[in-house]
Amino acid sequence: MSDASGTGSPARGFDSLAVHAGQAFDPTTGAVIPPVHFSTTYAQDGIGGLRNGYEYGRSGNPTRTALENQLAAIEGGTRGFSFASGLAAEDALLRAVLKPGDDVLLGSDVYGGTHRLLAKILGPWGVGLRIVDMSDLDAVAAALAEGHAPILWVETPSNPLLKITDIAGLARVGHAAGALVVVDNTFASPALQRPLDLGADVVVHSATKYLGGHSDVVGGALVLKDDALAEKVKFLQFAVGAVSGPLDAFLTTRGIKTLGLRMQRHSENAASVASFLQGHERVAKVYYPGLSDHPGHEIAARQMKAFGGIVSLALADGPTARRFAESTRLFQLAESLGGVESLVNYPDEMTHASVRGTELAVPEEIVRLSVGVESADDLIDDLDRALSSL
Ligand code: PLP
C-alpha cells in the first residue's frame, strides 16, 4: 500500500486510500475503526524507552498520526501534517521556509486570512509580500526576475473569484527560479485535483472545509514530499504546538472517508446552480470553472476531475448583493464553506473584510455560494426566490 501505515493493504485508488490509508484496525481488539487516543502522555519502558515514538501529545498522538498518514496518501505525498486550523498550517510552513528579508509571491485572489497572516503577522518580522496574478505565467516569471522569492503561493480555484492557475506551468516557472510552489488545495480537495502530481512542492488545506466536510471541525493540513522540509515543518509543529486535538483529528479522518462521494455531488449541484444563475436577468456574471466561458475552463478541465462546489456571482445591480446574501433560506448566511449544507457569504464584509482597501479587495457586487449536497431543485428554488425578492 502506498500509505505510510505499513499495513500491506491493497488500497490504491483515491477512494480506497481515503477509506483505508492510516486506518489499520486495532491490533488488540480488532476494532475496525482505530480508537481515538485522548491520552496526553505515554508510559516509558525506562527513561527514553518510548513505544512507537510516542512521548507527549504535542509531539505525537496516534489519532493524529492516522490522519497524517491518510492525508499524505490522498494527496500523493510522503509526509502529512495536521494542525489546529488552516492558518496554523500556513504559519508553520511559512516559518519553516522563510527568514527576514525574504519575499512571498501571493496570488491575486486568495482567502483574506492568508493575506492578513502575511501582511500583518509576518510583515513586521521582515517578510515582504508581492501580489501577482498567478493565472498569468509571464507575469509570474517577470515578478521572479525582479527579485528572488522563496515561495510562490496560489489558490486554484481561488477564493472567492474561482481563478484557475496552471499548476504544472507554475511549477516549471517557479522551479526555474528556485522557488517553492505552494498550492492551497482547499477548494478542489484531492478528490478533484492533486497538485503534487502536477509538480507543486507543498499542498495546504483548511481541513475545516471539504476534508472535514460537515462544518463541525476546525483544522489544517500540509502535505509534501521533501524530507528535509518535512523535518523543518515537524520541528515547528512540535516546538510551536498548533496541533490538532484527538477528537478533531478523528472527525477529519471520518470526513475524508466520504470525500470522493461528496465532491462528486457538490460538483454536480454547483454545475446546476451555475447554469441556472447564468441565465438569470439579475445576475451580471457567474464565476465557476465548469462554465465553458470561464477563462480558466480548459486548464481546469485538464487538471481537475470535476469543478468543485463553489460558485460566485456578481449581481447586476451591485448594491443588491448584500441584500441577496441575506435573502436565501436554504443557503444559510455564514462564514466558511465545504460542508454538506449550502452556505452563502458576502466576502466584502465577511471572509474578505480584512483585505478591504488592498489589491485583493473583493468587489461589492460579489456573493459566494458554497453549494452543498442537498437536492439541486431545492437549492435553485431558494436562489430563484431570493433573486426575485430583490
Ligand atoms: N485557505 C482557504 C482557501 C480558506 O478558505 C481558508 C478559510 O476560509 C483558509 C485557508 C484558512 O483556514 P482556517 O479557517 O481553517 O484557518
mmCIF file of C-alpha atoms and ligand atoms in Angstrom:
data_model
loop_
_atom_site.group_PDB
_atom_site.id
_atom_site.type_symbol
_atom_site.label_atom_id
_atom_site.label_comp_id
_atom_site.label_asym_id
_atom_site.label_seq_id
_atom_site.Cartn_x
_atom_site.Cartn_y
_atom_site.Cartn_z
ATOM 1 C CA MET A 1 0.000 0.000 0.000
ATOM 2 C CA SER A 2 1.258 3.468 -0.761
ATOM 3 C CA ASP A 3 0.068 4.784 2.596
ATOM 4 C CA ALA A 4 2.505 5.217 5.413
ATOM 5 C CA SER A 5 0.649 2.852 7.710
ATOM 6 C CA GLY A 6 2.611 -0.137 6.521
ATOM 7 C CA THR A 7 -0.440 -2.385 6.725
ATOM 8 C CA GLY A 8 0.163 -4.063 3.394
ATOM 9 C CA SER A 9 -3.411 -3.164 2.394
ATOM 10 C CA PRO A 10 -4.166 -3.394 -1.326
ATOM 11 C CA ALA A 11 -5.766 0.106 -1.337
ATOM 12 C CA ARG A 12 -4.508 2.049 -4.377
ATOM 13 C CA GLY A 13 -7.260 4.179 -5.908
ATOM 14 C CA PHE A 14 -8.195 7.537 -4.374
ATOM 15 C CA ASP A 15 -11.424 6.352 -2.737
ATOM 16 C CA SER A 16 -9.771 3.210 -1.339
ATOM 17 C CA LEU A 17 -6.949 5.293 0.125
ATOM 18 C CA ALA A 18 -9.432 7.778 1.591
ATOM 19 C CA VAL A 19 -11.133 4.930 3.462
ATOM 20 C CA HIS A 20 -8.118 2.808 4.412
ATOM 21 C CA ALA A 21 -4.870 4.791 4.479
ATOM 22 C CA GLY A 22 -3.607 5.107 8.032
ATOM 23 C CA GLN A 23 -6.706 3.300 9.296
ATOM 24 C CA ALA A 24 -5.464 -0.190 10.144
ATOM 25 C CA PHE A 25 -7.768 -1.978 12.598
ATOM 26 C CA ASP A 26 -6.829 -2.012 16.275
ATOM 27 C CA PRO A 27 -4.450 -4.967 16.814
ATOM 28 C CA THR A 28 -5.576 -5.622 20.402
ATOM 29 C CA THR A 29 -9.349 -5.793 19.836
ATOM 30 C CA GLY A 30 -9.838 -5.969 16.084
ATOM 31 C CA ALA A 31 -11.944 -2.772 16.244
ATOM 32 C CA VAL A 32 -12.359 -1.768 12.597
ATOM 33 C CA ILE A 33 -12.263 1.910 13.495
ATOM 34 C CA PRO A 34 -8.987 2.721 15.257
ATOM 35 C CA PRO A 35 -9.683 4.058 18.756
ATOM 36 C CA VAL A 36 -9.426 7.785 19.472
ATOM 37 C CA HIS A 37 -6.421 8.335 21.739
ATOM 38 C CA PHE A 38 -7.060 11.065 24.293
ATOM 39 C CA SER A 39 -4.025 10.394 26.481
ATOM 40 C CA THR A 40 -1.699 13.390 26.684
ATOM 41 C CA THR A 41 1.282 11.328 27.772
ATOM 42 C CA TYR A 42 2.739 7.852 27.239
ATOM 43 C CA ALA A 43 4.348 5.450 29.705
ATOM 44 C CA GLN A 44 8.035 4.830 29.001
ATOM 45 C CA ASP A 45 9.821 1.483 29.314
ATOM 46 C CA GLY A 46 12.662 3.092 31.271
ATOM 47 C CA ILE A 47 13.774 6.650 30.549
ATOM 48 C CA GLY A 48 13.664 7.269 26.816
ATOM 49 C CA GLY A 49 12.071 3.844 26.195
ATOM 50 C CA LEU A 50 9.210 5.108 24.017
ATOM 51 C CA ARG A 51 6.627 2.832 22.452
ATOM 52 C CA ASN A 52 6.434 3.597 18.722
ATOM 53 C CA GLY A 53 7.924 7.041 19.346
ATOM 54 C CA TYR A 54 5.001 8.364 21.410
ATOM 55 C CA GLU A 55 6.055 10.552 24.316
ATOM 56 C CA TYR A 56 3.726 13.548 24.770
ATOM 57 C CA GLY A 57 0.549 14.725 22.990
ATOM 58 C CA ARG A 58 2.085 17.787 21.359
ATOM 59 C CA SER A 59 4.912 15.818 19.761
ATOM 60 C CA GLY A 60 2.745 12.913 18.657
ATOM 61 C CA ASN A 61 -0.642 11.247 19.061
ATOM 62 C CA PRO A 62 -1.757 8.021 17.336
ATOM 63 C CA THR A 63 -5.082 9.516 16.172
ATOM 64 C CA ARG A 64 -3.214 12.425 14.638
ATOM 65 C CA THR A 65 -0.701 10.041 13.053
ATOM 66 C CA ALA A 66 -3.575 8.108 11.480
ATOM 67 C CA LEU A 67 -4.914 11.345 9.957
ATOM 68 C CA GLU A 68 -1.470 12.496 8.836
ATOM 69 C CA ASN A 69 -0.861 9.195 7.035
ATOM 70 C CA GLN A 70 -4.298 9.397 5.430
ATOM 71 C CA LEU A 71 -3.580 12.987 4.294
ATOM 72 C CA ALA A 72 -0.228 12.035 2.774
ATOM 73 C CA ALA A 73 -1.809 9.136 0.891
ATOM 74 C CA ILE A 74 -4.774 11.027 -0.566
ATOM 75 C CA GLU A 75 -2.614 13.948 -1.764
ATOM 76 C CA GLY A 76 0.076 11.646 -3.213
ATOM 77 C CA GLY A 77 2.734 12.962 -0.815
ATOM 78 C CA THR A 78 5.053 11.172 1.557
ATOM 79 C CA ARG A 79 4.538 13.298 4.678
ATOM 80 C CA GLY A 80 1.347 14.812 6.061
ATOM 81 C CA PHE A 81 0.903 17.199 8.988
ATOM 82 C CA SER A 82 -2.288 18.078 10.780
ATOM 83 C CA PHE A 83 -2.777 21.420 12.534
ATOM 84 C CA ALA A 84 -5.372 23.158 14.672
ATOM 85 C CA SER A 85 -6.515 25.307 11.721
ATOM 86 C CA GLY A 86 -5.665 26.081 8.120
ATOM 87 C CA LEU A 87 -3.938 29.279 9.196
ATOM 88 C CA ALA A 88 -1.860 27.412 11.774
ATOM 89 C CA ALA A 89 -0.705 25.089 8.963
ATOM 90 C CA GLU A 90 0.129 28.086 6.763
ATOM 91 C CA ASP A 91 2.051 29.766 9.571
ATOM 92 C CA ALA A 92 4.130 26.641 10.232
ATOM 93 C CA LEU A 93 5.069 26.288 6.578
ATOM 94 C CA LEU A 94 5.913 29.969 6.139
ATOM 95 C CA ARG A 95 8.095 29.986 9.232
ATOM 96 C CA ALA A 96 9.786 26.735 8.213
ATOM 97 C CA VAL A 97 10.854 28.235 4.883
ATOM 98 C CA LEU A 98 11.242 31.999 5.269
ATOM 99 C CA LYS A 99 13.672 34.266 7.025
ATOM 100 C CA PRO A 100 13.590 38.065 7.446
ATOM 101 C CA GLY A 101 14.266 39.791 4.128
ATOM 102 C CA ASP A 102 12.538 37.086 2.034
ATOM 103 C CA ASP A 103 9.553 37.792 -0.215
ATOM 104 C CA VAL A 104 6.441 35.736 -0.864
ATOM 105 C CA LEU A 105 4.685 35.974 -4.218
ATOM 106 C CA LEU A 106 0.996 35.623 -3.445
ATOM 107 C CA GLY A 107 -1.828 35.013 -5.920
ATOM 108 C CA SER A 108 -4.075 37.993 -6.580
ATOM 109 C CA ASP A 109 -7.208 36.242 -5.333
ATOM 110 C CA VAL A 110 -6.809 34.359 -2.044
ATOM 111 C CA TYR A 111 -8.546 33.860 1.275
ATOM 112 C CA GLY A 112 -8.355 37.158 3.185
ATOM 113 C CA GLY A 113 -6.846 35.496 6.250
ATOM 114 C CA THR A 114 -3.830 34.263 4.258
ATOM 115 C CA HIS A 115 -3.120 37.816 3.148
ATOM 116 C CA ARG A 116 -3.637 39.023 6.730
ATOM 117 C CA LEU A 117 -1.175 36.451 8.085
ATOM 118 C CA LEU A 118 1.488 37.529 5.603
ATOM 119 C CA ALA A 119 0.848 41.272 5.753
ATOM 120 C CA LYS A 120 0.088 41.754 9.438
ATOM 121 C CA ILE A 121 1.980 38.968 11.222
ATOM 122 C CA LEU A 122 4.963 38.023 9.076
ATOM 123 C CA GLY A 123 5.349 41.525 7.544
ATOM 124 C CA PRO A 124 6.529 43.127 10.797
ATOM 125 C CA TRP A 125 9.078 40.270 11.114
ATOM 126 C CA GLY A 126 10.642 41.339 7.809
ATOM 127 C CA VAL A 127 8.850 39.148 5.255
ATOM 128 C CA GLY A 128 7.899 41.007 2.061
ATOM 129 C CA LEU A 129 4.711 40.399 0.109
ATOM 130 C CA ARG A 130 4.186 40.837 -3.624
ATOM 131 C CA ILE A 131 0.831 40.174 -5.291
ATOM 132 C CA VAL A 132 0.818 38.521 -8.726
ATOM 133 C CA ASP A 133 -1.885 37.157 -10.999
ATOM 134 C CA MET A 134 -0.783 33.505 -10.933
ATOM 135 C CA SER A 135 -3.036 32.660 -13.888
ATOM 136 C CA ASP A 136 -0.611 34.774 -15.989
ATOM 137 C CA LEU A 137 2.638 32.788 -16.045
ATOM 138 C CA ASP A 138 4.510 35.572 -17.873
ATOM 139 C CA ALA A 139 3.601 37.928 -15.033
ATOM 140 C CA VAL A 140 4.908 35.355 -12.531
ATOM 141 C CA ALA A 141 8.196 34.958 -14.431
ATOM 142 C CA ALA A 142 8.565 38.756 -14.597
ATOM 143 C CA ALA A 143 7.929 39.087 -10.856
ATOM 144 C CA LEU A 144 10.536 36.408 -10.126
ATOM 145 C CA ALA A 145 13.036 38.143 -12.431
ATOM 146 C CA GLU A 146 12.527 41.387 -10.474
ATOM 147 C CA GLY A 147 13.697 39.765 -7.286
ATOM 148 C CA HIS A 148 14.015 36.322 -5.730
ATOM 149 C CA ALA A 149 11.065 34.946 -3.769
ATOM 150 C CA PRO A 150 11.476 31.617 -1.974
ATOM 151 C CA ILE A 151 7.713 30.933 -2.088
ATOM 152 C CA LEU A 152 5.016 31.140 -4.761
ATOM 153 C CA TRP A 153 1.635 30.762 -3.068
ATOM 154 C CA VAL A 154 -1.503 30.115 -5.075
ATOM 155 C CA GLU A 155 -5.083 29.005 -4.596
ATOM 156 C CA THR A 156 -6.644 27.245 -7.569
ATOM 157 C CA PRO A 157 -9.594 27.527 -7.778
ATOM 158 C CA SER A 158 -9.160 30.724 -5.773
ATOM 159 C CA ASN A 159 -11.301 32.239 -3.042
ATOM 160 C CA PRO A 160 -13.694 33.853 -3.897
ATOM 161 C CA LEU A 161 -13.322 34.502 -7.649
ATOM 162 C CA LEU A 162 -12.515 30.935 -8.728
ATOM 163 C CA LYS A 163 -9.428 31.914 -10.730
ATOM 164 C CA ILE A 164 -7.596 28.959 -12.219
ATOM 165 C CA THR A 165 -3.817 28.620 -12.322
ATOM 166 C CA ASP A 166 -1.971 26.075 -14.443
ATOM 167 C CA ILE A 167 -0.209 24.195 -11.633
ATOM 168 C CA ALA A 168 2.255 22.339 -13.886
ATOM 169 C CA GLY A 169 3.154 25.605 -15.634
ATOM 170 C CA LEU A 170 3.552 27.452 -12.355
ATOM 171 C CA ALA A 171 5.795 24.670 -11.036
ATOM 172 C CA ARG A 172 8.020 24.973 -14.133
ATOM 173 C CA VAL A 173 8.308 28.767 -13.820
ATOM 174 C CA GLY A 174 8.769 28.660 -10.044
ATOM 175 C CA HIS A 175 11.350 25.885 -10.047
ATOM 176 C CA ALA A 176 13.376 27.608 -12.774
ATOM 177 C CA ALA A 177 13.750 30.499 -10.317
ATOM 178 C CA GLY A 178 14.452 28.233 -7.334
ATOM 179 C CA ALA A 179 11.101 28.952 -5.649
ATOM 180 C CA LEU A 180 8.937 26.565 -3.673
ATOM 181 C CA VAL A 181 5.485 26.198 -5.244
ATOM 182 C CA VAL A 182 2.728 26.024 -2.650
ATOM 183 C CA VAL A 183 -0.859 25.243 -3.655
ATOM 184 C CA ASP A 184 -3.771 25.823 -1.315
ATOM 185 C CA ASN A 185 -5.965 22.919 -2.444
ATOM 186 C CA THR A 186 -8.871 23.734 -0.111
ATOM 187 C CA PHE A 187 -11.421 24.451 -2.861
ATOM 188 C CA ALA A 188 -10.712 21.422 -5.075
ATOM 189 C CA SER A 189 -9.630 18.878 -2.460
ATOM 190 C CA PRO A 190 -7.501 15.910 -3.544
ATOM 191 C CA ALA A 191 -10.619 14.119 -4.753
ATOM 192 C CA LEU A 192 -10.604 16.521 -7.713
ATOM 193 C CA GLN A 193 -7.024 17.779 -8.027
ATOM 194 C CA ARG A 194 -3.620 16.596 -6.821
ATOM 195 C CA PRO A 195 -1.117 19.450 -7.042
ATOM 196 C CA LEU A 196 1.900 17.320 -6.028
ATOM 197 C CA ASP A 197 1.313 15.047 -9.045
ATOM 198 C CA LEU A 198 1.385 18.194 -11.209
ATOM 199 C CA GLY A 199 4.748 19.353 -9.844
ATOM 200 C CA ALA A 200 3.829 21.524 -6.839
ATOM 201 C CA ASP A 201 6.024 21.158 -3.747
ATOM 202 C CA VAL A 202 3.559 21.628 -0.916
ATOM 203 C CA VAL A 203 -0.210 21.320 -0.553
ATOM 204 C CA VAL A 204 -2.011 23.376 2.074
ATOM 205 C CA HIS A 205 -5.552 22.843 3.329
ATOM 206 C CA SER A 206 -8.094 24.414 5.506
ATOM 207 C CA ALA A 207 -9.346 20.990 6.625
ATOM 208 C CA THR A 208 -12.241 22.923 8.146
ATOM 209 C CA LYS A 209 -13.754 22.877 4.653
ATOM 210 C CA TYR A 210 -14.145 19.853 2.352
ATOM 211 C CA LEU A 211 -11.797 17.471 4.181
ATOM 212 C CA GLY A 212 -13.839 17.680 7.388
ATOM 213 C CA GLY A 213 -16.870 18.260 5.232
ATOM 214 C CA HIS A 214 -19.559 18.688 7.908
ATOM 215 C CA SER A 215 -18.844 22.145 9.414
ATOM 216 C CA ASP A 216 -18.056 20.575 12.774
ATOM 217 C CA VAL A 217 -14.258 20.693 12.984
ATOM 218 C CA VAL A 218 -11.612 23.392 12.511
ATOM 219 C CA GLY A 219 -8.346 22.030 11.143
ATOM 220 C CA GLY A 220 -5.483 22.499 8.731
ATOM 221 C CA ALA A 221 -3.057 20.336 6.821
ATOM 222 C CA LEU A 222 0.233 20.346 4.948
ATOM 223 C CA VAL A 223 1.342 17.577 2.617
ATOM 224 C CA LEU A 224 4.734 17.386 0.934
ATOM 225 C CA LYS A 225 7.365 15.031 -0.421
ATOM 226 C CA ASP A 226 10.646 16.648 0.545
ATOM 227 C CA ASP A 227 12.030 15.029 3.682
ATOM 228 C CA ALA A 228 14.310 17.904 4.674
ATOM 229 C CA LEU A 229 11.426 20.389 4.522
ATOM 230 C CA ALA A 230 9.151 17.895 6.264
ATOM 231 C CA GLU A 231 11.593 17.708 9.163
ATOM 232 C CA LYS A 232 11.555 21.522 9.499
ATOM 233 C CA VAL A 233 7.747 21.524 9.487
ATOM 234 C CA LYS A 234 7.660 18.720 12.024
ATOM 235 C CA PHE A 235 10.001 20.632 14.302
ATOM 236 C CA LEU A 236 7.825 23.768 14.090
ATOM 237 C CA GLN A 237 4.681 21.740 14.689
ATOM 238 C CA PHE A 238 6.291 20.328 17.826
ATOM 239 C CA ALA A 239 8.048 23.487 19.008
ATOM 240 C CA VAL A 240 5.106 25.864 18.443
ATOM 241 C CA GLY A 241 2.386 23.329 19.128
ATOM 242 C CA ALA A 242 -0.581 24.312 16.947
ATOM 243 C CA VAL A 243 -1.527 20.640 16.588
ATOM 244 C CA SER A 244 -4.999 19.248 16.061
ATOM 245 C CA GLY A 245 -6.570 17.613 19.095
ATOM 246 C CA PRO A 246 -7.527 13.920 19.005
ATOM 247 C CA LEU A 247 -11.268 14.428 18.513
ATOM 248 C CA ASP A 248 -10.680 16.967 15.738
ATOM 249 C CA ALA A 249 -8.227 14.584 14.066
ATOM 250 C CA PHE A 250 -10.779 11.766 14.285
ATOM 251 C CA LEU A 251 -13.586 13.905 12.823
ATOM 252 C CA THR A 252 -11.347 14.974 9.946
ATOM 253 C CA THR A 253 -10.382 11.368 9.223
ATOM 254 C CA ARG A 254 -14.044 10.379 9.243
ATOM 255 C CA GLY A 255 -14.887 13.222 6.869
ATOM 256 C CA ILE A 256 -12.143 12.252 4.432
ATOM 257 C CA LYS A 257 -13.573 8.754 4.039
ATOM 258 C CA THR A 258 -16.541 10.174 2.087
ATOM 259 C CA LEU A 259 -14.644 12.992 0.369
ATOM 260 C CA GLY A 260 -14.822 11.452 -3.108
ATOM 261 C CA LEU A 261 -18.592 10.915 -2.893
ATOM 262 C CA ARG A 262 -19.239 14.356 -1.516
ATOM 263 C CA MET A 263 -17.081 16.196 -4.068
ATOM 264 C CA GLN A 264 -18.919 14.450 -6.883
ATOM 265 C CA ARG A 265 -22.295 15.633 -5.557
ATOM 266 C CA HIS A 266 -21.012 19.127 -4.672
ATOM 267 C CA SER A 267 -19.730 19.452 -8.240
ATOM 268 C CA GLU A 268 -22.977 18.244 -9.836
ATOM 269 C CA ASN A 269 -25.082 20.595 -7.721
ATOM 270 C CA ALA A 270 -22.725 23.534 -8.313
ATOM 271 C CA ALA A 271 -22.881 22.956 -12.078
ATOM 272 C CA SER A 272 -26.719 23.075 -11.919
ATOM 273 C CA VAL A 273 -26.649 26.223 -9.769
ATOM 274 C CA ALA A 274 -24.109 27.912 -12.068
ATOM 275 C CA SER A 275 -26.129 27.268 -15.209
ATOM 276 C CA PHE A 276 -29.330 28.468 -13.509
ATOM 277 C CA LEU A 277 -27.628 31.693 -12.368
ATOM 278 C CA GLN A 278 -26.057 32.289 -15.770
ATOM 279 C CA GLY A 279 -29.455 32.657 -17.355
ATOM 280 C CA HIS A 280 -30.871 34.996 -14.679
ATOM 281 C CA GLU A 281 -31.567 38.650 -15.501
ATOM 282 C CA ARG A 282 -30.448 39.909 -12.068
ATOM 283 C CA VAL A 283 -27.059 38.229 -12.385
ATOM 284 C CA ALA A 284 -24.312 40.020 -14.306
ATOM 285 C CA LYS A 285 -21.658 37.318 -14.124
ATOM 286 C CA VAL A 286 -21.168 33.794 -12.800
ATOM 287 C CA TYR A 287 -17.756 32.597 -11.672
ATOM 288 C CA TYR A 288 -17.499 28.825 -11.990
ATOM 289 C CA PRO A 289 -14.628 26.990 -13.711
ATOM 290 C CA GLY A 290 -17.049 24.409 -15.091
ATOM 291 C CA LEU A 291 -18.658 27.018 -17.364
ATOM 292 C CA SER A 292 -17.175 26.914 -20.869
ATOM 293 C CA ASP A 293 -16.758 30.710 -20.943
ATOM 294 C CA HIS A 294 -14.694 30.765 -17.714
ATOM 295 C CA PRO A 295 -11.177 31.949 -18.692
ATOM 296 C CA GLY A 296 -9.585 29.025 -16.844
ATOM 297 C CA HIS A 297 -12.040 26.381 -18.058
ATOM 298 C CA GLU A 298 -9.632 24.451 -20.287
ATOM 299 C CA ILE A 299 -6.878 24.340 -17.696
ATOM 300 C CA ALA A 300 -9.363 23.342 -15.000
ATOM 301 C CA ALA A 301 -10.720 20.578 -17.236
ATOM 302 C CA ARG A 302 -7.155 19.303 -17.660
ATOM 303 C CA GLN A 303 -6.046 19.385 -14.043
ATOM 304 C CA MET A 304 -9.318 18.745 -12.176
ATOM 305 C CA LYS A 305 -11.629 15.715 -12.246
ATOM 306 C CA ALA A 306 -14.668 17.957 -11.722
ATOM 307 C CA PHE A 307 -15.072 21.645 -10.973
ATOM 308 C CA GLY A 308 -15.981 21.682 -7.295
ATOM 309 C CA GLY A 309 -18.781 23.099 -5.189
ATOM 310 C CA ILE A 310 -18.085 26.842 -5.010
ATOM 311 C CA VAL A 311 -19.899 29.288 -7.273
ATOM 312 C CA SER A 312 -19.571 33.062 -7.049
ATOM 313 C CA LEU A 313 -21.791 35.584 -8.762
ATOM 314 C CA ALA A 314 -21.870 39.285 -9.468
ATOM 315 C CA LEU A 315 -25.283 40.880 -9.082
ATOM 316 C CA ALA A 316 -26.295 43.123 -11.995
ATOM 317 C CA ASP A 317 -27.240 45.846 -9.531
ATOM 318 C CA GLY A 318 -24.182 45.880 -7.223
ATOM 319 C CA PRO A 319 -25.792 47.217 -4.042
ATOM 320 C CA THR A 320 -28.387 44.411 -4.097
ATOM 321 C CA ALA A 321 -25.663 41.786 -3.494
ATOM 322 C CA ARG A 322 -25.666 42.339 0.249
ATOM 323 C CA ARG A 323 -29.473 42.021 0.384
ATOM 324 C CA PHE A 324 -29.385 38.894 -1.788
ATOM 325 C CA ALA A 325 -26.924 37.254 0.644
ATOM 326 C CA GLU A 326 -29.407 37.948 3.434
ATOM 327 C CA SER A 327 -32.432 36.667 1.494
ATOM 328 C CA THR A 328 -31.785 32.975 0.896
ATOM 329 C CA ARG A 329 -33.223 30.394 3.305
ATOM 330 C CA LEU A 330 -31.748 27.006 2.423
ATOM 331 C CA PHE A 331 -28.381 28.654 1.729
ATOM 332 C CA GLN A 332 -27.547 29.828 5.244
ATOM 333 C CA LEU A 333 -25.676 33.091 5.702
ATOM 334 C CA ALA A 334 -22.408 32.078 7.328
ATOM 335 C CA GLU A 335 -18.632 32.186 7.087
ATOM 336 C CA SER A 336 -16.779 29.094 5.814
ATOM 337 C CA LEU A 337 -17.584 26.623 3.056
ATOM 338 C CA GLY A 338 -17.221 22.991 2.075
ATOM 339 C CA GLY A 339 -19.795 21.423 4.393
ATOM 340 C CA VAL A 340 -22.710 19.264 3.282
ATOM 341 C CA GLU A 341 -25.065 22.190 3.903
ATOM 342 C CA SER A 342 -25.233 25.093 1.447
ATOM 343 C CA LEU A 343 -23.916 28.457 2.640
ATOM 344 C CA VAL A 344 -23.974 31.980 1.283
ATOM 345 C CA ASN A 345 -21.282 34.522 2.081
ATOM 346 C CA TYR A 346 -20.806 38.210 1.336
ATOM 347 C CA PRO A 347 -16.981 38.371 1.003
ATOM 348 C CA ASP A 348 -16.589 42.156 1.182
ATOM 349 C CA GLU A 349 -17.884 42.238 4.761
ATOM 350 C CA MET A 350 -17.306 38.647 5.832
ATOM 351 C CA THR A 351 -14.469 36.317 4.731
ATOM 352 C CA HIS A 352 -12.547 39.058 2.913
ATOM 353 C CA ALA A 353 -13.219 42.038 5.173
ATOM 354 C CA SER A 354 -9.533 42.036 6.130
ATOM 355 C CA VAL A 355 -8.459 42.790 2.520
ATOM 356 C CA ARG A 356 -10.784 45.765 2.014
ATOM 357 C CA GLY A 357 -8.799 48.658 0.614
ATOM 358 C CA THR A 358 -5.951 46.376 -0.575
ATOM 359 C CA GLU A 359 -5.156 44.956 -4.035
ATOM 360 C CA LEU A 360 -7.144 41.884 -3.016
ATOM 361 C CA ALA A 361 -10.380 43.702 -2.143
ATOM 362 C CA VAL A 362 -13.471 41.839 -3.352
ATOM 363 C CA PRO A 363 -15.961 43.985 -5.294
ATOM 364 C CA GLU A 364 -19.219 44.838 -3.519
ATOM 365 C CA GLU A 365 -21.382 43.073 -6.113
ATOM 366 C CA ILE A 366 -19.851 39.639 -5.416
ATOM 367 C CA VAL A 367 -21.624 36.889 -3.450
ATOM 368 C CA ARG A 368 -20.028 33.474 -2.856
ATOM 369 C CA LEU A 369 -22.061 30.278 -2.626
ATOM 370 C CA SER A 370 -20.851 27.036 -1.105
ATOM 371 C CA VAL A 371 -23.160 24.589 -2.802
ATOM 372 C CA GLY A 372 -23.976 21.663 -0.543
ATOM 373 C CA VAL A 373 -25.247 18.169 -1.217
ATOM 374 C CA GLU A 374 -28.978 18.879 -0.818
ATOM 375 C CA SER A 375 -31.471 18.294 -3.648
ATOM 376 C CA ALA A 376 -30.445 20.560 -6.528
ATOM 377 C CA ASP A 377 -34.041 21.643 -7.264
ATOM 378 C CA ASP A 378 -34.472 22.953 -3.725
ATOM 379 C CA LEU A 379 -31.247 24.937 -3.982
ATOM 380 C CA ILE A 380 -32.278 26.503 -7.276
ATOM 381 C CA ASP A 381 -35.767 27.338 -5.956
ATOM 382 C CA ASP A 382 -34.162 29.045 -2.968
ATOM 383 C CA LEU A 383 -31.872 31.163 -5.158
ATOM 384 C CA ASP A 384 -34.704 31.956 -7.572
ATOM 385 C CA ARG A 385 -36.945 33.145 -4.759
ATOM 386 C CA ALA A 386 -34.191 35.277 -3.224
ATOM 387 C CA LEU A 387 -33.306 36.873 -6.576
ATOM 388 C CA SER A 388 -36.975 37.595 -7.336
ATOM 389 C CA SER A 389 -37.355 39.321 -3.977
ATOM 390 C CA LEU A 390 -34.661 41.938 -4.705
HETATM 391 N N1 PLP B 1 -7.346 28.638 2.775
HETATM 392 C C1 PLP B 1 -8.559 28.856 2.243
HETATM 393 C C2 PLP B 1 -8.760 28.751 0.767
HETATM 394 C C3 PLP B 1 -9.632 29.207 3.079
HETATM 395 O O1 PLP B 1 -10.842 29.433 2.532
HETATM 396 C C4 PLP B 1 -9.415 29.321 4.482
HETATM 397 C C5 PLP B 1 -10.509 29.691 5.392
HETATM 398 O O2 PLP B 1 -11.562 30.103 4.981
HETATM 399 C C6 PLP B 1 -8.126 29.093 4.974
HETATM 400 C C7 PLP B 1 -7.117 28.734 4.110
HETATM 401 C C8 PLP B 1 -7.826 29.207 6.451
HETATM 402 O O3 PLP B 1 -8.273 28.066 7.098
HETATM 403 P P1 PLP B 1 -8.852 28.037 8.626
HETATM 404 O O4 PLP B 1 -10.056 28.917 8.660
HETATM 405 O O5 PLP B 1 -9.129 26.582 8.842
HETATM 406 O O6 PLP B 1 -7.758 28.556 9.486
#
